[in-house]
CSV table of C-alpha atoms in Angstrom, one decimal:
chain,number,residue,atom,x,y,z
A,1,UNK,CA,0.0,0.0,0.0
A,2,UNK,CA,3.3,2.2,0.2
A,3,UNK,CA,2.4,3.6,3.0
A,4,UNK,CA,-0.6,4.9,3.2
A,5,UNK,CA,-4.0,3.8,2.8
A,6,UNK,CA,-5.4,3.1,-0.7
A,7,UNK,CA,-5.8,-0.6,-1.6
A,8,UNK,CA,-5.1,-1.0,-4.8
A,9,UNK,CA,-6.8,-4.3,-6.3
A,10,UNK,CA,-6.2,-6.7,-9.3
A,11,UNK,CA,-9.1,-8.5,-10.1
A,12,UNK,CA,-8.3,-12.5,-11.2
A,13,UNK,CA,-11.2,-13.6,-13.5
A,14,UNK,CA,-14.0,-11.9,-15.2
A,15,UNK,CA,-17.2,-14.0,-14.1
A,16,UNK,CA,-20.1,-12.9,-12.5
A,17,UNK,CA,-18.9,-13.0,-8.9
A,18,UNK,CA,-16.1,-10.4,-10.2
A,19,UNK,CA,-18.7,-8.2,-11.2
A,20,UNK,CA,-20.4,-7.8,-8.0
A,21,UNK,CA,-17.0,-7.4,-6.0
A,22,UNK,CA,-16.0,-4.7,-8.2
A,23,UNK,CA,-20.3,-3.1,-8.3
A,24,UNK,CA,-19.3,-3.7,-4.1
A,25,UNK,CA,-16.1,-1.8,-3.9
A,26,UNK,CA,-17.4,1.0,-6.1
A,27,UNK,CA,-19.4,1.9,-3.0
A,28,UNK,CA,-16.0,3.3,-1.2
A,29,UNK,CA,-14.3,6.7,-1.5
A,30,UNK,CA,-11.9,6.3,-4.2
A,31,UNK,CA,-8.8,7.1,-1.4
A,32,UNK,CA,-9.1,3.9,0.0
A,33,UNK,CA,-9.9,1.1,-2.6
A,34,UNK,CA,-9.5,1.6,-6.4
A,35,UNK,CA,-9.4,-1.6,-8.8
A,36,UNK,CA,-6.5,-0.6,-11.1
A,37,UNK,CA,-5.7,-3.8,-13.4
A,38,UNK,CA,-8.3,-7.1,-14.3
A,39,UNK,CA,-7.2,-10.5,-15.8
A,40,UNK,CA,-9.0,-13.0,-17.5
A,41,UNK,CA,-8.1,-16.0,-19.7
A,42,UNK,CA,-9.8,-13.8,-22.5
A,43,UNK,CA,-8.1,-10.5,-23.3
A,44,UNK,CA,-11.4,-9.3,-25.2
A,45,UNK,CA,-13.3,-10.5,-22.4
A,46,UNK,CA,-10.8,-8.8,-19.8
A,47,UNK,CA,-11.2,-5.5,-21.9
A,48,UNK,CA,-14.7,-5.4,-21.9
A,49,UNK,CA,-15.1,-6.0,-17.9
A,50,UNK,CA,-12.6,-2.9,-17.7
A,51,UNK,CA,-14.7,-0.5,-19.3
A,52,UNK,CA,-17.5,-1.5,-17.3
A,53,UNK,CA,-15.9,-0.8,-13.8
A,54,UNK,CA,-13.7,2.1,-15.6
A,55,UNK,CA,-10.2,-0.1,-14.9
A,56,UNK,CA,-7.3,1.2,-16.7
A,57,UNK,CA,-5.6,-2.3,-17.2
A,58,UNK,CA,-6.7,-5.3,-18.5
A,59,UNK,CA,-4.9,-8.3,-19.3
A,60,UNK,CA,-5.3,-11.9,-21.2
A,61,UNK,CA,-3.2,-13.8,-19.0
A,62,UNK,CA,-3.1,-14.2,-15.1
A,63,UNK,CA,0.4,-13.8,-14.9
A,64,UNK,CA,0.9,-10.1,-16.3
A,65,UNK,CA,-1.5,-9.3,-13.5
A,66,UNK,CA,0.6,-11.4,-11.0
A,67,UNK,CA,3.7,-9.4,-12.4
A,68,UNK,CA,2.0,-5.7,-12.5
A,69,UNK,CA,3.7,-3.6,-9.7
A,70,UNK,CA,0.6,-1.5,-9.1
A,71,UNK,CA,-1.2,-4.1,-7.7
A,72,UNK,CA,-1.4,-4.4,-4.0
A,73,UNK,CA,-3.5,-7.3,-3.6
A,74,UNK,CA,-5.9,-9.8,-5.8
A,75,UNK,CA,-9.2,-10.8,-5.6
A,76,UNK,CA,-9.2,-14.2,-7.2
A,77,UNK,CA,-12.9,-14.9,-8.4
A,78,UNK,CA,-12.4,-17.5,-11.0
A,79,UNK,CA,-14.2,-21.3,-11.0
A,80,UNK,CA,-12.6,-23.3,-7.6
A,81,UNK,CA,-10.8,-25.9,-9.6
A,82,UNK,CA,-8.3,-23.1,-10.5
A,83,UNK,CA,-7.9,-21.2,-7.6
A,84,UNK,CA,-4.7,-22.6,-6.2
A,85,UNK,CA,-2.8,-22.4,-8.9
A,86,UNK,CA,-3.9,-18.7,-9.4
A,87,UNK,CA,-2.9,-18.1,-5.7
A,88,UNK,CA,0.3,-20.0,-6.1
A,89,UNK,CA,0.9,-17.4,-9.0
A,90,UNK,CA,0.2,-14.0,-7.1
A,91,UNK,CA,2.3,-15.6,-4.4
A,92,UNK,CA,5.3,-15.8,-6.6
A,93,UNK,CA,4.8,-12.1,-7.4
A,94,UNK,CA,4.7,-11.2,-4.1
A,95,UNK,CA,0.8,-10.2,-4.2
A,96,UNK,CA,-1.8,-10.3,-1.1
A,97,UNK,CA,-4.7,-12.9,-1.9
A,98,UNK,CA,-8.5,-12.6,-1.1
A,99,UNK,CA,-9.7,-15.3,-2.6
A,100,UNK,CA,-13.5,-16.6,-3.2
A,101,UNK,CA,-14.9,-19.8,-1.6
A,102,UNK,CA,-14.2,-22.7,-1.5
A,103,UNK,CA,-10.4,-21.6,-1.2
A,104,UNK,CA,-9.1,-24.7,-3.3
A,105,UNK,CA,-10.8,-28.1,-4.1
A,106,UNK,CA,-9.2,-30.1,-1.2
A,107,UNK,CA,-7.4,-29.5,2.5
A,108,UNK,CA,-3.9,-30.4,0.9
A,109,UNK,CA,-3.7,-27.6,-1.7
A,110,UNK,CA,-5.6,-25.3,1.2
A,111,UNK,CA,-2.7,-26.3,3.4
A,112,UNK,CA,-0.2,-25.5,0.9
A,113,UNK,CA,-1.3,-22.2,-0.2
A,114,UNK,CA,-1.3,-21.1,3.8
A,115,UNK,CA,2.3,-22.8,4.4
A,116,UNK,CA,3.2,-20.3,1.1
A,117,UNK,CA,1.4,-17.3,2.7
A,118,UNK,CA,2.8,-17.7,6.0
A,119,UNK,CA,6.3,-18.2,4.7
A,120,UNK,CA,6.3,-15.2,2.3
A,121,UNK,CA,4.4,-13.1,4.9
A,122,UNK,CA,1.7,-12.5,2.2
A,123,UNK,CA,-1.8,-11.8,3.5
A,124,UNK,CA,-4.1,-14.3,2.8
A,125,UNK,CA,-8.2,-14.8,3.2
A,126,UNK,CA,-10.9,-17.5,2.2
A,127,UNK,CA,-14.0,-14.5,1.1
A,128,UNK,CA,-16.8,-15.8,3.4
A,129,UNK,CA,-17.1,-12.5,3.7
A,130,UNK,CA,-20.3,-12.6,5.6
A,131,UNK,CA,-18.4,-13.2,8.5
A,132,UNK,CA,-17.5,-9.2,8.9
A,133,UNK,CA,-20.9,-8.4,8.3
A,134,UNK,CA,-23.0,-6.8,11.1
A,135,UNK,CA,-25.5,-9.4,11.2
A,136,UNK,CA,-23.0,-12.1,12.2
A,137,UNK,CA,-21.0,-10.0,14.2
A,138,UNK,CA,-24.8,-9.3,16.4
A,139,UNK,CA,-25.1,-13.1,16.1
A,140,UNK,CA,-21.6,-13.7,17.7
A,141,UNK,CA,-22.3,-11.3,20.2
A,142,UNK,CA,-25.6,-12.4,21.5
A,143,UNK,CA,-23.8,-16.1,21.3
A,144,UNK,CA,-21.5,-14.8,23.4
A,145,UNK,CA,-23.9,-13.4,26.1
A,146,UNK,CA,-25.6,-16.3,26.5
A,147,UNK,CA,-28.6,-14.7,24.9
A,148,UNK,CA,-29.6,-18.2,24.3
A,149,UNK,CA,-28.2,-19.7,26.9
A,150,UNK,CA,-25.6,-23.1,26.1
A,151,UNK,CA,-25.9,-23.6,22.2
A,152,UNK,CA,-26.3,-27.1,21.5
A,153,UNK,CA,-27.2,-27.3,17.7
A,154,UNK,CA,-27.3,-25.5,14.6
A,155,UNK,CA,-29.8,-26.5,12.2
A,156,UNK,CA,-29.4,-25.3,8.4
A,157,UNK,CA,-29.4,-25.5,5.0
A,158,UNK,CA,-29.8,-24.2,1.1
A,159,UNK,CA,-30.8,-25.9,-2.1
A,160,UNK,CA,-32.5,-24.5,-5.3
A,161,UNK,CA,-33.8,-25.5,-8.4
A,162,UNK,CA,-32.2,-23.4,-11.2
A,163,UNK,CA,-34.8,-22.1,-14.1
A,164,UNK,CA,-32.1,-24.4,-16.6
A,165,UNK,CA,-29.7,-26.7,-16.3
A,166,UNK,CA,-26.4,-25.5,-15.2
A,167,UNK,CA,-23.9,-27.5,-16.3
A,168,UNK,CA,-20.7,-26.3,-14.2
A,169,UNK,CA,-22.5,-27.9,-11.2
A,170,UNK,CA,-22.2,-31.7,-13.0
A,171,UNK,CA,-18.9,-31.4,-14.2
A,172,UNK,CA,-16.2,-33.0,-11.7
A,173,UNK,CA,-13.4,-31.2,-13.8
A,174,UNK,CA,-15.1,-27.6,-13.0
A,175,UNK,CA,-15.3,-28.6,-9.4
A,176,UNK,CA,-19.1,-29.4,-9.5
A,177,UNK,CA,-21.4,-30.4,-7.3
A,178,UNK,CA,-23.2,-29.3,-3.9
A,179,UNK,CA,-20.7,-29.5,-1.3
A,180,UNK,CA,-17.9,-27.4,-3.0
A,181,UNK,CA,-20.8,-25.2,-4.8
A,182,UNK,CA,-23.1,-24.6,-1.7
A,183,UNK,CA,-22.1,-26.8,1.0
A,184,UNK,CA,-19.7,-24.4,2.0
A,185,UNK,CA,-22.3,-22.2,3.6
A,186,UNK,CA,-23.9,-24.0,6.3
A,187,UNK,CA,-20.8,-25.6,6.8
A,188,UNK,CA,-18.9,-23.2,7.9
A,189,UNK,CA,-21.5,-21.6,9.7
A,190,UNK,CA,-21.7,-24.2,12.1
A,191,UNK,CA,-17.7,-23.3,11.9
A,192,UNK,CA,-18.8,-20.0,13.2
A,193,UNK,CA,-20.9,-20.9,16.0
A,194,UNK,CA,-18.8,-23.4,17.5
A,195,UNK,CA,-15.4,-21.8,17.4
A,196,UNK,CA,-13.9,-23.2,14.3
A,197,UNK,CA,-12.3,-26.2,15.8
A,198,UNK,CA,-12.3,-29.7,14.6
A,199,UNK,CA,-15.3,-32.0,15.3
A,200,UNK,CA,-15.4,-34.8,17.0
A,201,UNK,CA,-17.3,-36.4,13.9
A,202,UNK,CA,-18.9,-36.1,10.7
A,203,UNK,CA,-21.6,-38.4,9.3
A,204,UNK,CA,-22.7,-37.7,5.8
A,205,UNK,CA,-25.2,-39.4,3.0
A,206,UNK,CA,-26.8,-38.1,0.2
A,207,UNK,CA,-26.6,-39.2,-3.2
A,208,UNK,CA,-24.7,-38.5,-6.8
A,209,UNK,CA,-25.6,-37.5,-10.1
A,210,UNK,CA,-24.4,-40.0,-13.2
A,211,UNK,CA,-21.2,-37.9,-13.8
A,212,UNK,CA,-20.0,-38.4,-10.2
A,213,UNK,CA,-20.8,-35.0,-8.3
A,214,UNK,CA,-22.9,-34.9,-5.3
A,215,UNK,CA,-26.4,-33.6,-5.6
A,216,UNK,CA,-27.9,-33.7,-2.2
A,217,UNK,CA,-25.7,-34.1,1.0
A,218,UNK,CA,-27.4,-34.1,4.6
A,219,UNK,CA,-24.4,-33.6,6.7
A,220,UNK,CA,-24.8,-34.4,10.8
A,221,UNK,CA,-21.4,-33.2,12.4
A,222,UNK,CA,-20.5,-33.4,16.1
A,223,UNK,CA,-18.5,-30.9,18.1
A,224,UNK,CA,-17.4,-31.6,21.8
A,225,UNK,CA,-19.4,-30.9,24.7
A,226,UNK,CA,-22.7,-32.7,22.9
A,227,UNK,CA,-23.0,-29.9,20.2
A,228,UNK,CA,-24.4,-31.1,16.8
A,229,UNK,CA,-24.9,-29.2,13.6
A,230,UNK,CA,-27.4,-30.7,10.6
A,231,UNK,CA,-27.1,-29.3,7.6
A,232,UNK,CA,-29.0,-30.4,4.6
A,233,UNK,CA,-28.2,-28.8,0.8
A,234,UNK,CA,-29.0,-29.6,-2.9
A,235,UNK,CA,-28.6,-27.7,-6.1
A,236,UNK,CA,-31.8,-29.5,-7.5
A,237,UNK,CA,-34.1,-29.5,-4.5
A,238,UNK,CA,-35.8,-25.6,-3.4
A,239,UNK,CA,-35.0,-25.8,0.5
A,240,UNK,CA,-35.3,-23.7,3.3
A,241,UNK,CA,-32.2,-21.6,3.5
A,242,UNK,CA,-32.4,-20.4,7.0
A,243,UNK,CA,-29.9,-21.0,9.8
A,244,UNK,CA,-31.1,-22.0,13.3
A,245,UNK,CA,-29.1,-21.8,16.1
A,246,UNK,CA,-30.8,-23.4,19.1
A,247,UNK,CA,-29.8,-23.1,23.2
A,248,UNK,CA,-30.9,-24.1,26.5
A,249,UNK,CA,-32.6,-21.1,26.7
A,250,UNK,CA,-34.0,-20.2,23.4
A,251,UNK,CA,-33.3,-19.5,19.6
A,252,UNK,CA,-31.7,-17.5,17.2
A,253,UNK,CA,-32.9,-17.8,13.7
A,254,UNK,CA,-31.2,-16.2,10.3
A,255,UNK,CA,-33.9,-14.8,7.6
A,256,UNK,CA,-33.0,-16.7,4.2
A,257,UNK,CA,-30.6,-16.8,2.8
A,258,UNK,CA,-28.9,-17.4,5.9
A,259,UNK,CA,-25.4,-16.4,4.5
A,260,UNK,CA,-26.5,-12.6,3.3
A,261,UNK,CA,-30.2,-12.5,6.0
A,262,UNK,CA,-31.5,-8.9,6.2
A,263,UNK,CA,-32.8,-10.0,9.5
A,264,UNK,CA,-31.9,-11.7,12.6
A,265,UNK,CA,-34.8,-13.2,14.5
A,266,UNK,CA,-33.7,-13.6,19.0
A,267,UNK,CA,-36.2,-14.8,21.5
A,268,UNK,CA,-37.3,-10.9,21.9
A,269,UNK,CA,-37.1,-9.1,18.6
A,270,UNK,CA,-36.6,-9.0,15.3
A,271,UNK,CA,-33.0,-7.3,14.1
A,272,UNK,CA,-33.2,-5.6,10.5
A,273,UNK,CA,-29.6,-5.8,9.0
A,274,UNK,CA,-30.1,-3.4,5.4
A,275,UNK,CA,-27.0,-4.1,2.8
A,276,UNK,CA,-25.0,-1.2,1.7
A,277,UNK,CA,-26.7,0.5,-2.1
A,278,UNK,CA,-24.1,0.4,-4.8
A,279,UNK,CA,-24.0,2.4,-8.0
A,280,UNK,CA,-24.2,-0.5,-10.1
A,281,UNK,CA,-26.8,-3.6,-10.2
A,282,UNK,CA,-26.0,-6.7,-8.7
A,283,UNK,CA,-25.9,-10.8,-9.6
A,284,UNK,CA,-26.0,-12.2,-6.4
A,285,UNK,CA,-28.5,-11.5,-4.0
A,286,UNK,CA,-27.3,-9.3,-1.2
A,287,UNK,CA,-24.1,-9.5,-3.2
A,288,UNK,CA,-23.3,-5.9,-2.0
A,289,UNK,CA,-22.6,-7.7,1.2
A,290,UNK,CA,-18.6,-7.7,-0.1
A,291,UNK,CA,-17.8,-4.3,0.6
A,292,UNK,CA,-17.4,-5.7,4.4
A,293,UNK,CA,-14.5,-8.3,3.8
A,294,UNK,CA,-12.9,-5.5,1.4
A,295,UNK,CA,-12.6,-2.7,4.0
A,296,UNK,CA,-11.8,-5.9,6.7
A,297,UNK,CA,-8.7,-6.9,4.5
A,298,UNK,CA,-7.8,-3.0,4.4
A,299,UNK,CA,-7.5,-2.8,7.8
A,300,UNK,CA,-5.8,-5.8,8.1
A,301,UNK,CA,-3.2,-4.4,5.6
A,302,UNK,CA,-3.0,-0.9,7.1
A,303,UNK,CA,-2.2,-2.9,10.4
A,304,UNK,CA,0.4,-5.2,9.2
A,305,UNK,CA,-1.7,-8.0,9.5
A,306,UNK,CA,-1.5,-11.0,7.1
A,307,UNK,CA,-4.0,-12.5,8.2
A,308,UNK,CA,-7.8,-12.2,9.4
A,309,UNK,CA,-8.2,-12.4,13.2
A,310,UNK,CA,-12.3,-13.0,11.9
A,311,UNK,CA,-12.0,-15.6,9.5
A,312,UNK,CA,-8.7,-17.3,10.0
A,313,UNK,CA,-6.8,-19.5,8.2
A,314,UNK,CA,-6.8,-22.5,10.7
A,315,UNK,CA,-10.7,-22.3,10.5
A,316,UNK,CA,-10.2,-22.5,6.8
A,317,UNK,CA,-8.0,-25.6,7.1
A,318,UNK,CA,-10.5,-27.0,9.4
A,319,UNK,CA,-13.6,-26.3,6.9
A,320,UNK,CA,-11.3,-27.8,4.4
A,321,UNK,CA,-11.3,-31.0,6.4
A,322,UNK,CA,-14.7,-31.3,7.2
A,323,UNK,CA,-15.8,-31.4,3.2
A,324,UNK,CA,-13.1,-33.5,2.1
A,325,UNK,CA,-14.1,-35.8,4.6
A,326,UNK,CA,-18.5,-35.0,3.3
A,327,UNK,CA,-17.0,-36.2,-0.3
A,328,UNK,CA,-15.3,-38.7,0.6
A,329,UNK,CA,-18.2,-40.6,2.7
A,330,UNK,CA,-20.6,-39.5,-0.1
A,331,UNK,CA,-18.0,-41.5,-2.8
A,332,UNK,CA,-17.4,-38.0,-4.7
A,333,UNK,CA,-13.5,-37.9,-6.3
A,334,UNK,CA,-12.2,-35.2,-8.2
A,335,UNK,CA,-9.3,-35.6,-10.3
């Protein structure tokens, strides 16, 4: 940041969660983030992104992003199956990493890529970036009171049925199906509400489509001291996507989606959480939600931190874990 305090960002992959990242950091004063180069694996593709956010560099190839000295850090928002290499790239270039969900496709490469960060003293973050939202920093709070008294289980899960058939979700060499896809988000919100350590076991069953990928998982995972989570997802089956977390003296319940709620339900009253308005429409819904892990990772930066005191690296690891071991009980192999 050379000193002061504009983030500079290079944005790694054109898609449409690129596009609402950039929408999202359009909503800050132009002193503190700015989005200065993109990358795609299309140069046309690249240009045309940077006239829609107004970037001044675009590039055809991940490396010349990797190699441009303007660059502070990356936001990596290509398909999962190529995230780890992208990150082992920026890393060679000396770059900071934010990098989209799931990190990489296994706990081995997510391993590796923190060993690298932590050796080169490169900032590095998995974008759940719900979890420096206000609503789940309320929800840790009233946790943390014992609003609810001893929490005992989290109940949750997501599933839709898309309009057409999306075929990046059946495709085990684009890192398809549901775990890996949407998995990730009641997953590691049980992470959340029990502290991010490792369970004490995980039972999963579900069932495949015909090229290999899971479809629906139902995921029961124990943590010590008699706390369970159940999760439940599909990307075929329209579920309830609310999070329950239940105590000895009451509940808290997420509005869906649970992962971007605009309201928290506690035994007494009903919290509103509204998302930030940015200048540009969104993809995602509540997508707007991002502008919280961007000014999270610039403060971390400003502070000399490389890495998230919120959403840290050993949780990562440890969510990791938990869906290679989902995949593995539900017979789901990735080359």
């Amino acid at each position: 940041m050379d000193g002061g305090k504009l983030l500079r960002w290079g944005i790694c992959g054109v898609g449409k969660i690129s596009h609402d990242f950039c929408a999202s950091l359009g909503t800050f004063p132009p002193e503190e983030h700015k989005v200065v180069a993109v990358a795609g694996r299309s140069a046309e593709r690249a240009k045309e992104f940077a006239a829609r956010f107004s970037i001044t560099k675009s590039y055809g190839c991940y490396e010349q992003l990797a190699q441009d000295n303007d660059v502070d850090i990356v936001y990596v928002g290509t398909i999962h199956p190529t995230h780890f290499d992208c990150c082992m790239k920026m890393f060679e270039y000396n770059k900071h990493v934010l990098c989209e969900k799931p990190l990489t496709m296994n706990a081995l490469q997510t391993s590796k890529l923190i060993e690298t960060a932590r050796s080169k003293k490169l900032f590095l973050m998995e974008a759940i970036w719900n979890r420096m939202s206000p609503f789940i920093l309320k929800l840790k709070e009233l946790i943390a009171s014992n609003t609810i008294g001893d929490v005992k289980l989290v109940s949750s899960g997501t599933g839709f049925i898309p309009p057409a058939r999306i075929d990046r979700l059946y495709n085990p060499d684009l890192g398809g199906g549901a775990t890996l896809d949407i998995g990730i988000y009641p997953i590691a919100m049980a992470s959340l509400v029990f502290g991010g350590g490792r369970p004490e076991s995980i039972k999963a069953t579900g069932y495949l489509t015909d090229t290999g990928v899971d479809e629906l998982a139902s995921v029961t995972i124990k943590y010590p001291g008699n706390r369970v989570a159940h999760l439940c997802y599909s990307f075929n089956l329209n579920l309830v996507s609310t999070a329950q977390i239940c105590g000895s003296d009451g509940r808290l319940t997420l509005s869906e989606p649970f992962w971007c709620p605009t309201q928290l339900q506690t035994p007494s009253e009903t919290l509103d959480f509204p998302f930030p308005k940015p200048d540009l429409d969104m993809i995602f819904r509540n997508g707007r939600g991002m502008v919280y892990e961007a000014e999270a990772v610039r403060q971390c930066l400003i502070e000399g931190k490389t890495e998230s005191d919120v959403m840290t690296l050993d949780e990562t690891l440890v969510i990791a874990e938990i869906m290679d071991t989902v995949l593995k009980q539900l017979g789901v192999k990735y080359r």
